[in-house]
Amino acid sequence: MYLFVIKDLHEKLINQEIASEQLTSDYFAKIEEKDPEIKAYLSLNKEFALDKARAVDKKIKKGEEIDLLAGIPFAVKDVICTEGIVTTAGSKILENYVPPYDATVITKLKERDAVILGKTNTDEFAMGASTENSAFQITKNPHDTMRVPGGTSGGSTAAVAADECVWALGSDTGGSIRQPSSFCGTVGLKLTYGTVSRYGLIAMASSFDQIGPIAKTVEDAAIVLGRIRGRDPRDSTSMPTADKNFEDGLTGDIKKLRIGVPKEYFEGKGLDPRVREIIEKSIQKYKSLGAEIVEISLPSGKYALAAYYVIVPSEVSANMARFDGIRFGQSIGAESEKTGADYTLWDIYFKTRAKYLGREVKRRIMLGTYALSAGYYDQYYIKAQKVRSLIRKEFEEAFQKVDLIIGPTAPTPAFKIGEKMEDPLEMYLADIYTAPANIAGIPAISIPCGTIEEGGKHLPVGLQLMGKWFDEEKILNAAHVFEKS
Ligand code: GLN
């Protein structure tokens, strides 16, 4: 038996106690065993993966130095483009789409010789909070298969939680790395907006989207962060950053750290009392570890979700316009060649989108188009942008008093499959604690902090730590100290 975290596996690889080829085959065997039930993966990448693994083994045999991530199998959320590998974004419209290029994160990870096992399930175009909006399958929570893994990176978090990969990439627009991490008991890191290139990430809401790691430990998340970030000329919102090994910043010292507790986060009726209790205990834990706990107020936070659901659909409506039956993926026009139907250009737009896009995607296109239309633009879109500025400002002020902000990641543990599918507003509330970080662009992490027993199962609960812009190091260190304790 070997431990399935990055540094341990790396040691075994370089000491030649295991070969990457064996490790990779073992992971495929595990996937074969578990995934028929969990359904975390949409597609596997066996041939490429084993080729890569063998190449790494050769390097090791030759005594070449390899990166920490080299030869280690990971999974990729299916909204991230992979050259030559089908990338569906969980949507029928991209069912057969094979990108001719890699996303920048993938290029970076390939350069490090990381091994891609396959692509994981997601809500269609990353819209949702349970992975049930996938056009293909419903992923199960490995802790209780009657429940959702959370979303939209539910495939990636379930794969990590079931050890069907060592770590995974997800994307977070309003909580999609952290909320499913909370539900699945994984570590999920949403980075400062601009940290990782969005080139090759199929866009949902461009001013919110950010790729990030999902892992079993804080250290693993830190290792990945240092290797995927950086300026990319293909994404003008990416920031220049110096090389840095975040794993070296996990000093274990949090004395003098000031942690803010927003009082509003505990006032709402929606917070499950069992979650509240675990979060309160976790805050006490930080106190006993030497941190100073300070009550703060983020009064505009209560408008975060409302602003989010105006701005995000607005950006969605623009980003989805490219799926028009002409440029990408499925088209009703292609079918008409078989049926002989004589479609106009308008028919092709309307019928393709009607047939191949799911309900939630259509709902958002309509919401966004409405919010951006003449007459409503000022009332909705501009208003929501003003709220966005206000929320940002409140975070700025809070971070003058504290180093980090702590609270729950999600208001409840994982809910049952089907429970929220009929009520989109209920589903939206799952991100009440995570969306503010995306609105402000700040980094945040979810780490496991306890479990709730229900029906004989132990449902994980996540603790969220938010930090200042580009202060990932502090978040990771504080999270690491908690994890170790
Ligand atoms: N649940 C949120 C939404 O549906 C967040 C999704 C995400 O982060 N991709 O918009």
CSV table of C-alpha atoms and ligand atoms in Angstrom, one decimal:
chain,number,residue,atom,x,y,z
A,1,MET,CA,0.0,0.0,0.0
A,2,TYR,CA,1.2,3.5,-0.7
A,3,LEU,CA,-0.2,6.8,0.4
A,4,PHE,CA,-2.1,8.6,-2.3
A,5,VAL,CA,-0.8,12.1,-1.8
A,6,ILE,CA,1.7,13.8,-4.1
A,7,LYS,CA,4.9,13.9,-2.1
A,8,ASP,CA,4.7,10.3,-0.9
A,9,LEU,CA,4.0,9.1,-4.4
A,10,HIS,CA,6.8,11.2,-5.8
A,11,GLU,CA,9.2,9.6,-3.3
A,12,LYS,CA,8.1,6.1,-4.3
A,13,LEU,CA,8.5,7.0,-7.9
A,14,ILE,CA,12.0,8.4,-7.6
A,15,ASN,CA,13.1,5.5,-5.3
A,16,GLN,CA,11.7,3.2,-7.9
A,17,GLU,CA,9.5,1.4,-5.4
A,18,ILE,CA,6.7,1.8,-7.9
A,19,ALA,CA,6.6,2.8,-11.6
A,20,SER,CA,4.3,5.4,-12.9
A,21,GLU,CA,3.0,2.9,-15.4
A,22,GLN,CA,1.9,0.6,-12.5
A,23,LEU,CA,0.5,3.5,-10.5
A,24,THR,CA,-1.5,4.7,-13.5
A,25,SER,CA,-2.8,1.2,-14.3
A,26,ASP,CA,-3.8,0.8,-10.6
A,27,TYR,CA,-5.8,4.0,-10.9
A,28,PHE,CA,-7.6,2.8,-14.0
A,29,ALA,CA,-8.3,-0.5,-12.2
A,30,LYS,CA,-9.8,1.5,-9.3
A,31,ILE,CA,-11.9,3.6,-11.7
A,32,GLU,CA,-13.2,0.4,-13.3
A,33,GLU,CA,-14.1,-0.9,-9.9
A,34,LYS,CA,-15.7,2.2,-8.5
A,35,ASP,CA,-16.8,4.4,-11.2
A,36,PRO,CA,-19.8,2.3,-12.5
A,37,GLU,CA,-21.4,3.4,-9.3
A,38,ILE,CA,-19.9,6.9,-8.6
A,39,LYS,CA,-19.9,8.1,-12.2
A,40,ALA,CA,-17.3,10.7,-11.7
A,41,TYR,CA,-15.7,10.4,-15.2
A,42,LEU,CA,-17.2,11.2,-18.5
A,43,SER,CA,-14.2,9.8,-20.5
A,44,LEU,CA,-10.9,8.1,-19.9
A,45,ASN,CA,-7.6,8.7,-21.5
A,46,LYS,CA,-5.9,5.4,-21.1
A,47,GLU,CA,-3.6,5.3,-24.1
A,48,PHE,CA,-2.2,8.8,-23.6
A,49,ALA,CA,-1.9,8.3,-19.9
A,50,LEU,CA,0.1,5.1,-20.0
A,51,ASP,CA,2.4,6.6,-22.7
A,52,LYS,CA,3.1,9.5,-20.5
A,53,ALA,CA,3.6,7.3,-17.5
A,54,ARG,CA,6.1,5.1,-19.4
A,55,ALA,CA,8.0,8.2,-20.5
A,56,VAL,CA,8.3,9.3,-16.9
A,57,ASP,CA,9.5,5.9,-15.9
A,58,LYS,CA,12.2,6.1,-18.5
A,59,LYS,CA,13.4,9.5,-17.2
A,60,ILE,CA,13.6,8.1,-13.7
A,61,LYS,CA,15.6,5.1,-14.9
A,62,LYS,CA,18.0,7.4,-16.7
A,63,GLY,CA,18.4,9.3,-13.4
A,64,GLU,CA,16.8,12.5,-14.8
A,65,GLU,CA,15.3,14.9,-12.3
A,66,ILE,CA,11.5,14.9,-12.4
A,67,ASP,CA,8.9,17.4,-11.1
A,68,LEU,CA,6.7,16.6,-8.1
A,69,LEU,CA,3.7,16.2,-10.3
A,70,ALA,CA,5.5,14.0,-12.9
A,71,GLY,CA,4.1,10.5,-13.3
A,72,ILE,CA,1.2,11.3,-10.9
A,73,PRO,CA,-2.3,10.6,-12.2
A,74,PHE,CA,-4.9,13.4,-12.0
A,75,ALA,CA,-8.3,14.2,-13.4
A,76,VAL,CA,-9.6,17.2,-15.4
A,77,LYS,CA,-13.0,18.8,-15.2
A,78,ASP,CA,-14.6,18.5,-18.6
A,79,VAL,CA,-14.9,22.3,-19.1
A,80,ILE,CA,-11.1,22.5,-19.7
A,81,CYS,CA,-9.9,21.9,-23.2
A,82,THR,CA,-7.6,19.0,-23.9
A,83,GLU,CA,-6.1,18.5,-27.3
A,84,GLY,CA,-7.4,15.4,-29.0
A,85,ILE,CA,-9.6,14.4,-26.1
A,86,VAL,CA,-13.4,15.0,-26.3
A,87,THR,CA,-14.3,18.0,-24.1
A,88,THR,CA,-18.1,18.2,-23.6
A,89,ALA,CA,-18.6,20.9,-20.8
A,90,GLY,CA,-21.4,18.4,-19.7
A,91,SER,CA,-23.5,19.5,-22.7
A,92,LYS,CA,-25.1,17.7,-25.6
A,93,ILE,CA,-24.1,20.5,-27.9
A,94,LEU,CA,-20.4,19.6,-27.4
A,95,GLU,CA,-20.9,15.9,-27.1
A,96,ASN,CA,-18.4,15.2,-30.0
A,97,TYR,CA,-16.2,18.2,-29.6
A,98,VAL,CA,-12.5,17.4,-29.8
A,99,PRO,CA,-10.5,20.6,-29.1
A,100,PRO,CA,-7.6,21.2,-31.4
A,101,TYR,CA,-5.6,22.7,-28.6
A,102,ASP,CA,-4.8,22.4,-24.9
A,103,ALA,CA,-5.9,24.9,-22.3
A,104,THR,CA,-2.8,26.7,-20.8
A,105,VAL,CA,-3.1,24.9,-17.5
A,106,ILE,CA,-3.0,21.6,-19.4
A,107,THR,CA,0.1,22.7,-21.4
A,108,LYS,CA,1.8,23.6,-18.1
A,109,LEU,CA,0.9,20.3,-16.5
A,110,LYS,CA,2.0,18.3,-19.5
A,111,GLU,CA,5.3,20.1,-19.4
A,112,ARG,CA,5.6,18.8,-15.8
A,113,ASP,CA,4.8,15.3,-17.1
A,114,ALA,CA,1.6,14.9,-15.0
A,115,VAL,CA,-0.6,12.1,-16.1
A,116,ILE,CA,-4.2,12.8,-17.2
A,117,LEU,CA,-6.5,10.0,-16.4
A,118,GLY,CA,-9.6,11.4,-17.9
A,119,LYS,CA,-12.3,14.1,-17.9
A,120,THR,CA,-14.8,14.5,-15.1
A,121,ASN,CA,-18.5,15.2,-15.0
A,122,THR,CA,-19.8,18.7,-14.5
A,123,ASP,CA,-23.1,20.6,-14.6
A,124,GLU,CA,-23.7,21.7,-18.2
A,125,PHE,CA,-21.3,24.6,-18.9
A,126,ALA,CA,-20.6,24.7,-15.1
A,127,MET,CA,-24.1,26.0,-14.2
A,128,GLY,CA,-25.5,24.4,-11.1
A,129,ALA,CA,-24.6,23.2,-7.7
A,130,SER,CA,-25.1,19.4,-7.7
A,131,THR,CA,-23.7,18.1,-11.0
A,132,GLU,CA,-27.2,17.0,-11.8
A,133,ASN,CA,-27.4,19.4,-14.7
A,134,SER,CA,-24.9,17.3,-16.7
A,135,ALA,CA,-26.5,16.1,-19.9
A,136,PHE,CA,-24.8,12.7,-19.5
A,137,GLN,CA,-25.0,11.2,-16.0
A,138,ILE,CA,-25.5,11.9,-12.3
A,139,THR,CA,-22.4,11.6,-10.2
A,140,LYS,CA,-22.9,10.2,-6.7
A,141,ASN,CA,-21.3,11.4,-3.5
A,142,PRO,CA,-18.9,8.7,-2.4
A,143,HIS,CA,-19.8,9.3,1.3
A,144,ASP,CA,-23.5,8.5,0.5
A,145,THR,CA,-24.5,7.5,-2.9
A,146,MET,CA,-28.0,8.7,-2.4
A,147,ARG,CA,-26.6,12.2,-2.3
A,148,VAL,CA,-25.1,14.7,-4.8
A,149,PRO,CA,-21.4,15.4,-4.7
A,150,GLY,CA,-22.2,19.1,-5.1
A,151,GLY,CA,-21.3,21.1,-8.2
A,152,THR,CA,-20.3,22.0,-10.6
A,153,SER,CA,-16.9,20.3,-10.2
A,154,GLY,CA,-18.8,17.3,-8.7
A,155,GLY,CA,-17.0,14.8,-11.0
A,156,SER,CA,-13.6,16.0,-9.9
A,157,THR,CA,-14.4,16.1,-6.1
A,158,ALA,CA,-16.1,12.7,-6.2
A,159,ALA,CA,-13.0,11.3,-8.1
A,160,VAL,CA,-10.7,12.7,-5.5
A,161,ALA,CA,-12.9,11.6,-2.5
A,162,ALA,CA,-13.2,8.0,-3.9
A,163,ASP,CA,-9.5,8.0,-4.7
A,164,GLU,CA,-10.1,7.5,-8.4
A,165,CYS,CA,-7.3,10.0,-9.0
A,166,VAL,CA,-4.6,11.6,-6.8
A,167,TRP,CA,-5.9,15.2,-7.4
A,168,ALA,CA,-8.0,17.0,-9.9
A,169,LEU,CA,-8.6,20.3,-11.6
A,170,GLY,CA,-11.9,22.1,-11.2
A,171,SER,CA,-13.3,25.5,-12.0
A,172,ASP,CA,-15.0,28.0,-9.7
A,173,THR,CA,-17.4,30.7,-10.9
A,174,GLY,CA,-19.5,31.0,-7.8
A,175,GLY,CA,-18.4,28.1,-5.6
A,176,SER,CA,-17.9,25.1,-7.9
A,177,ILE,CA,-14.6,24.0,-6.4
A,178,ARG,CA,-15.4,24.8,-2.8
A,179,GLN,CA,-19.0,23.7,-2.4
A,180,PRO,CA,-18.5,20.2,-3.8
A,181,SER,CA,-15.3,20.0,-1.8
A,182,SER,CA,-17.4,20.7,1.3
A,183,PHE,CA,-19.9,17.9,0.3
A,184,CYS,CA,-17.2,15.4,-0.6
A,185,GLY,CA,-14.6,16.1,2.2
A,186,THR,CA,-11.9,17.3,-0.2
A,187,VAL,CA,-9.7,20.3,-0.1
A,188,GLY,CA,-10.8,22.8,-2.8
A,189,LEU,CA,-8.9,26.0,-3.6
A,190,LYS,CA,-10.4,28.9,-5.5
A,191,LEU,CA,-7.7,31.3,-6.5
A,192,THR,CA,-7.5,35.0,-6.8
A,193,TYR,CA,-9.1,36.1,-10.1
A,194,GLY,CA,-6.2,36.4,-12.6
A,195,THR,CA,-3.9,33.8,-11.0
A,196,VAL,CA,-4.5,31.0,-13.6
A,197,SER,CA,-4.9,31.5,-17.3
A,198,ARG,CA,-8.5,31.0,-18.5
A,199,TYR,CA,-7.3,30.2,-22.0
A,200,GLY,CA,-9.0,26.9,-22.9
A,201,LEU,CA,-11.4,27.0,-20.0
A,202,ILE,CA,-14.9,27.0,-21.7
A,203,ALA,CA,-16.2,30.3,-20.5
A,204,MET,CA,-19.2,30.6,-18.2
A,205,ALA,CA,-18.9,34.1,-16.7
A,206,SER,CA,-15.5,35.5,-17.7
A,207,SER,CA,-15.1,38.0,-14.9
A,208,PHE,CA,-15.7,35.2,-12.3
A,209,ASP,CA,-14.3,32.0,-13.7
A,210,GLN,CA,-11.1,30.6,-12.2
A,211,ILE,CA,-9.5,27.2,-12.5
A,212,GLY,CA,-8.1,25.6,-9.3
A,213,PRO,CA,-7.0,22.4,-7.6
A,214,ILE,CA,-9.1,19.8,-5.7
A,215,ALA,CA,-7.0,17.6,-3.5
A,216,LYS,CA,-6.8,15.4,-0.5
A,217,THR,CA,-4.5,17.6,1.5
A,218,VAL,CA,-3.7,21.3,1.7
A,219,GLU,CA,-0.1,20.5,0.8
A,220,ASP,CA,-1.2,18.9,-2.5
A,221,ALA,CA,-3.3,21.9,-3.4
A,222,ALA,CA,-0.3,24.1,-2.6
A,223,ILE,CA,1.9,22.0,-4.8
A,224,VAL,CA,-0.5,22.3,-7.8
A,225,LEU,CA,-1.1,26.0,-7.4
A,226,GLY,CA,2.6,26.9,-7.8
A,227,ARG,CA,2.7,24.9,-11.0
A,228,ILE,CA,-0.4,26.2,-12.8
A,229,ARG,CA,-0.4,29.9,-12.1
A,230,GLY,CA,1.2,32.7,-14.1
A,231,ARG,CA,0.8,35.3,-16.8
A,232,ASP,CA,-0.4,34.0,-20.1
A,233,PRO,CA,-0.4,36.3,-23.2
A,234,ARG,CA,-3.5,34.5,-24.3
A,235,ASP,CA,-5.5,35.7,-21.3
A,236,SER,CA,-5.2,39.4,-20.8
A,237,THR,CA,-6.7,39.1,-17.3
A,238,SER,CA,-3.9,36.8,-16.1
A,239,MET,CA,-1.4,38.3,-13.7
A,240,PRO,CA,2.4,38.2,-13.9
A,241,THR,CA,3.7,36.3,-10.9
A,242,ALA,CA,7.2,35.2,-9.8
A,243,ASP,CA,7.9,31.5,-9.5
A,244,LYS,CA,7.1,30.2,-6.1
A,245,ASN,CA,6.7,26.9,-4.3
A,246,PHE,CA,3.7,27.3,-2.1
A,247,GLU,CA,4.4,24.0,-0.3
A,248,ASP,CA,7.4,25.7,1.3
A,249,GLY,CA,5.1,28.4,2.8
A,250,LEU,CA,3.3,25.9,5.0
A,251,THR,CA,5.3,26.9,8.1
A,252,GLY,CA,2.7,25.9,10.6
A,253,ASP,CA,2.9,29.2,12.4
A,254,ILE,CA,-0.4,31.1,12.8
A,255,LYS,CA,0.4,33.0,16.0
A,256,LYS,CA,-0.5,36.7,15.5
A,257,LEU,CA,-2.9,35.7,12.7
A,258,ARG,CA,-6.1,37.7,12.9
A,259,ILE,CA,-9.2,35.8,11.7
A,260,GLY,CA,-12.4,37.6,11.1
A,261,VAL,CA,-15.8,36.0,11.7
A,262,PRO,CA,-18.6,37.9,9.7
A,263,LYS,CA,-21.5,38.1,12.0
A,264,GLU,CA,-24.0,38.0,9.1
A,265,TYR,CA,-22.8,34.5,8.1
A,266,PHE,CA,-24.4,33.1,11.2
A,267,GLU,CA,-27.6,35.1,11.2
A,268,GLY,CA,-29.5,33.5,8.3
A,269,LYS,CA,-32.2,30.9,8.8
A,270,GLY,CA,-30.7,28.8,6.0
A,271,LEU,CA,-27.6,27.6,8.0
A,272,ASP,CA,-28.1,24.1,9.2
A,273,PRO,CA,-27.6,24.1,13.0
A,274,ARG,CA,-25.4,21.0,12.8
A,275,VAL,CA,-23.1,22.8,10.3
A,276,ARG,CA,-23.1,25.9,12.5
A,277,GLU,CA,-22.0,23.9,15.5
A,278,ILE,CA,-19.1,22.3,13.6
A,279,ILE,CA,-18.0,25.7,12.2
A,280,GLU,CA,-18.1,27.3,15.6
A,281,LYS,CA,-16.0,24.5,17.0
A,282,SER,CA,-13.5,25.0,14.2
A,283,ILE,CA,-13.3,28.7,15.0
A,284,GLN,CA,-12.6,27.8,18.6
A,285,LYS,CA,-9.9,25.4,17.4
A,286,TYR,CA,-8.2,28.3,15.6
A,287,LYS,CA,-8.3,30.3,18.8
A,288,SER,CA,-6.7,27.5,20.8
A,289,LEU,CA,-4.0,27.3,18.1
A,290,GLY,CA,-3.0,30.9,18.8
A,291,ALA,CA,-5.0,32.9,16.2
A,292,GLU,CA,-6.9,36.0,17.3
A,293,ILE,CA,-10.6,35.8,16.4
A,294,VAL,CA,-12.3,39.1,15.6
A,295,GLU,CA,-16.0,39.7,14.9
A,296,ILE,CA,-16.5,41.6,11.7
A,297,SER,CA,-19.4,42.8,9.6
A,298,LEU,CA,-20.0,42.4,5.8
A,299,PRO,CA,-23.4,44.0,5.5
A,300,SER,CA,-23.7,43.9,1.7
A,301,GLY,CA,-22.9,40.2,1.6
A,302,LYS,CA,-26.6,39.5,1.8
A,303,TYR,CA,-27.0,41.0,-1.7
A,304,ALA,CA,-24.1,38.9,-3.1
A,305,LEU,CA,-26.2,36.1,-4.5
A,306,ALA,CA,-28.8,38.5,-6.1
A,307,ALA,CA,-26.0,40.5,-7.8
A,308,TYR,CA,-24.3,37.2,-8.8
A,309,TYR,CA,-27.5,36.0,-10.5
A,310,VAL,CA,-27.8,39.2,-12.5
A,311,ILE,CA,-24.2,39.6,-13.6
A,312,VAL,CA,-23.4,35.9,-14.2
A,313,PRO,CA,-26.4,35.2,-16.5
A,314,SER,CA,-25.5,38.4,-18.4
A,315,GLU,CA,-22.0,37.1,-19.1
A,316,VAL,CA,-23.4,33.7,-19.8
A,317,SER,CA,-25.8,35.0,-22.4
A,318,ALA,CA,-22.8,36.6,-24.2
A,319,ASN,CA,-20.5,33.6,-23.8
A,320,MET,CA,-23.1,31.1,-25.0
A,321,ALA,CA,-23.8,33.0,-28.2
A,322,ARG,CA,-20.9,31.1,-29.9
A,323,PHE,CA,-22.8,27.8,-29.6
A,324,ASP,CA,-24.9,28.6,-32.6
A,325,GLY,CA,-24.9,25.4,-34.7
A,326,ILE,CA,-22.3,26.9,-37.0
A,327,ARG,CA,-19.0,27.2,-35.2
A,328,PHE,CA,-18.8,24.5,-32.6
A,329,GLY,CA,-20.2,21.1,-31.8
A,330,GLN,CA,-23.6,19.7,-32.8
A,331,SER,CA,-25.8,21.3,-35.4
A,332,ILE,CA,-29.3,20.7,-36.6
A,333,GLY,CA,-27.9,21.7,-40.0
A,334,ALA,CA,-25.7,18.6,-40.2
A,335,GLU,CA,-28.8,16.4,-39.5
A,336,SER,CA,-30.7,18.2,-42.3
A,337,GLU,CA,-28.3,16.7,-44.8
A,338,LYS,CA,-29.7,13.3,-43.9
A,339,THR,CA,-33.3,14.3,-43.6
A,340,GLY,CA,-33.3,16.7,-46.5
A,341,ALA,CA,-35.0,19.4,-44.4
A,342,ASP,CA,-34.5,22.9,-45.8
A,343,TYR,CA,-33.4,25.1,-42.9
A,344,THR,CA,-32.8,28.8,-43.0
A,345,LEU,CA,-29.9,30.3,-41.0
A,346,TRP,CA,-32.4,31.3,-38.3
A,347,ASP,CA,-33.7,27.8,-38.1
A,348,ILE,CA,-30.2,26.5,-37.6
A,349,TYR,CA,-29.6,28.9,-34.7
A,350,PHE,CA,-33.0,28.3,-33.0
A,351,LYS,CA,-33.4,24.6,-33.5
A,352,THR,CA,-29.8,23.7,-32.6
A,353,ARG,CA,-29.9,25.6,-29.4
A,354,ALA,CA,-33.4,24.4,-28.6
A,355,LYS,CA,-32.4,20.8,-29.1
A,356,TYR,CA,-28.9,20.6,-27.6
A,357,LEU,CA,-28.9,23.0,-24.7
A,358,GLY,CA,-30.3,22.1,-21.3
A,359,ARG,CA,-32.9,23.8,-19.1
A,360,GLU,CA,-30.6,25.7,-16.8
A,361,VAL,CA,-28.4,27.0,-19.6
A,362,LYS,CA,-31.5,28.3,-21.4
A,363,ARG,CA,-32.8,29.8,-18.3
A,364,ARG,CA,-29.6,31.8,-17.8
A,365,ILE,CA,-29.5,32.9,-21.4
A,366,MET,CA,-33.0,34.3,-21.0
A,367,LEU,CA,-32.2,35.9,-17.7
A,368,GLY,CA,-29.0,37.5,-19.0
A,369,THR,CA,-30.5,38.7,-22.2
A,370,TYR,CA,-33.3,40.3,-20.3
A,371,ALA,CA,-31.0,42.0,-17.8
A,372,LEU,CA,-28.9,43.4,-20.6
A,373,SER,CA,-31.7,44.6,-22.7
A,374,ALA,CA,-32.3,48.3,-23.3
A,375,GLY,CA,-34.5,49.7,-20.6
A,376,TYR,CA,-33.6,47.0,-18.1
A,377,TYR,CA,-29.8,47.4,-18.3
A,378,ASP,CA,-29.6,50.3,-15.8
A,379,GLN,CA,-32.2,48.7,-13.5
A,380,TYR,CA,-30.5,45.3,-13.3
A,381,TYR,CA,-27.1,45.0,-14.8
A,382,ILE,CA,-25.7,48.4,-13.7
A,383,LYS,CA,-27.3,48.1,-10.3
A,384,ALA,CA,-25.8,44.6,-9.8
A,385,GLN,CA,-22.4,46.0,-10.8
A,386,LYS,CA,-22.7,48.7,-8.2
A,387,VAL,CA,-23.4,46.0,-5.6
A,388,ARG,CA,-20.4,44.2,-6.8
A,389,SER,CA,-18.2,47.3,-6.1
A,390,LEU,CA,-19.7,47.6,-2.7
A,391,ILE,CA,-19.0,44.0,-1.8
A,392,ARG,CA,-15.5,44.4,-3.0
A,393,LYS,CA,-15.0,47.6,-0.9
A,394,GLU,CA,-16.4,45.9,2.2
A,395,PHE,CA,-13.8,43.1,1.8
A,396,GLU,CA,-11.1,45.6,1.3
A,397,GLU,CA,-12.1,47.3,4.6
A,398,ALA,CA,-12.4,44.0,6.4
A,399,PHE,CA,-8.9,43.0,5.3
A,400,GLN,CA,-7.5,46.1,6.9
A,401,LYS,CA,-8.5,44.7,10.2
A,402,VAL,CA,-8.0,40.9,9.7
A,403,ASP,CA,-5.8,38.6,7.7
A,404,LEU,CA,-8.4,36.0,6.9
A,405,ILE,CA,-12.1,35.6,7.0
A,406,ILE,CA,-13.6,32.3,8.2
A,407,GLY,CA,-17.1,30.7,7.9
A,408,PRO,CA,-19.0,27.8,6.5
A,409,THR,CA,-18.4,26.8,2.8
A,410,ALA,CA,-22.0,25.6,2.3
A,411,PRO,CA,-25.1,26.1,4.5
A,412,THR,CA,-25.9,22.3,4.6
A,413,PRO,CA,-24.2,19.0,4.0
A,414,ALA,CA,-24.7,17.2,0.7
A,415,PHE,CA,-28.4,17.0,-0.2
A,416,LYS,CA,-30.2,14.1,-1.8
A,417,ILE,CA,-30.2,13.5,-5.5
A,418,GLY,CA,-33.3,15.1,-7.0
A,419,GLU,CA,-34.1,17.2,-3.9
A,420,LYS,CA,-33.4,20.7,-5.4
A,421,MET,CA,-33.8,20.0,-9.1
A,422,GLU,CA,-37.3,21.4,-9.3
A,423,ASP,CA,-36.5,24.7,-7.6
A,424,PRO,CA,-33.7,26.7,-9.2
A,425,LEU,CA,-33.7,29.3,-6.4
A,426,GLU,CA,-33.1,26.6,-3.7
A,427,MET,CA,-30.2,25.3,-5.8
A,428,TYR,CA,-28.8,28.8,-6.1
A,429,LEU,CA,-28.7,29.2,-2.3
A,430,ALA,CA,-26.2,26.4,-2.1
A,431,ASP,CA,-23.6,29.0,-3.0
A,432,ILE,CA,-24.6,31.7,-0.6
A,433,TYR,CA,-21.3,31.6,1.3
A,434,THR,CA,-19.0,31.0,-1.7
A,435,ALA,CA,-20.3,33.5,-4.3
A,436,PRO,CA,-19.0,36.6,-2.5
A,437,ALA,CA,-15.3,35.5,-3.0
A,438,ASN,CA,-16.0,35.3,-6.8
A,439,ILE,CA,-17.7,38.6,-6.8
A,440,ALA,CA,-14.7,40.3,-5.2
A,441,GLY,CA,-12.1,38.1,-7.0
A,442,ILE,CA,-10.5,37.1,-3.7
A,443,PRO,CA,-9.0,33.6,-3.0
A,444,ALA,CA,-10.7,31.1,-0.7
A,445,ILE,CA,-10.3,27.5,0.3
A,446,SER,CA,-12.6,24.8,1.6
A,447,ILE,CA,-11.2,22.2,4.0
A,448,PRO,CA,-12.9,19.3,5.7
A,449,CYS,CA,-13.7,20.2,9.4
A,450,GLY,CA,-16.1,17.5,10.6
A,451,THR,CA,-18.9,15.3,9.7
A,452,ILE,CA,-22.6,15.0,10.3
A,453,GLU,CA,-24.1,11.6,10.9
A,454,GLU,CA,-27.3,10.9,9.1
A,455,GLY,CA,-28.8,7.6,8.1
A,456,GLY,CA,-25.7,5.8,9.2
A,457,LYS,CA,-23.5,7.9,6.9
A,458,HIS,CA,-20.9,10.5,7.7
A,459,LEU,CA,-21.5,13.6,5.6
A,460,PRO,CA,-18.5,15.9,5.4
A,461,VAL,CA,-18.7,19.6,6.3
A,462,GLY,CA,-16.3,22.2,4.8
A,463,LEU,CA,-14.8,25.2,6.5
A,464,GLN,CA,-14.1,28.2,4.3
A,465,LEU,CA,-11.1,30.6,4.7
A,466,MET,CA,-11.0,33.7,2.5
A,467,GLY,CA,-8.0,35.9,2.1
A,468,LYS,CA,-6.8,39.1,0.5
A,469,TRP,CA,-6.1,39.3,-3.2
A,470,PHE,CA,-3.1,37.2,-4.0
A,471,ASP,CA,-2.7,36.1,-0.4
A,472,GLU,CA,-3.0,32.4,-1.2
A,473,GLU,CA,0.0,31.6,1.0
A,474,LYS,CA,-1.7,32.8,4.2
A,475,ILE,CA,-4.9,30.8,3.5
A,476,LEU,CA,-2.9,27.7,2.7
A,477,ASN,CA,-0.8,28.0,5.8
A,478,ALA,CA,-3.8,28.5,8.1
A,479,ALA,CA,-5.6,25.6,6.4
A,480,HIS,CA,-2.6,23.4,6.7
A,481,VAL,CA,-2.3,24.1,10.5
A,482,PHE,CA,-6.0,23.2,11.0
A,483,GLU,CA,-5.6,20.0,9.0
A,484,LYS,CA,-2.6,19.0,11.0
A,485,SER,CA,-4.3,19.6,14.2
B,1,GLN,N1,-23.7,27.3,-8.5
B,1,GLN,C1,-23.2,28.4,-9.1
B,1,GLN,C2,-23.9,28.7,-10.4
B,1,GLN,O1,-24.6,27.9,-10.8
B,1,GLN,C3,-21.7,28.3,-9.2
B,1,GLN,C4,-21.3,27.6,-10.4
B,1,GLN,C5,-19.8,27.6,-10.7
B,1,GLN,O2,-19.0,28.0,-9.8
B,1,GLN,N2,-19.4,27.2,-11.8
B,1,GLN,O3,-23.6,29.7,-11.0
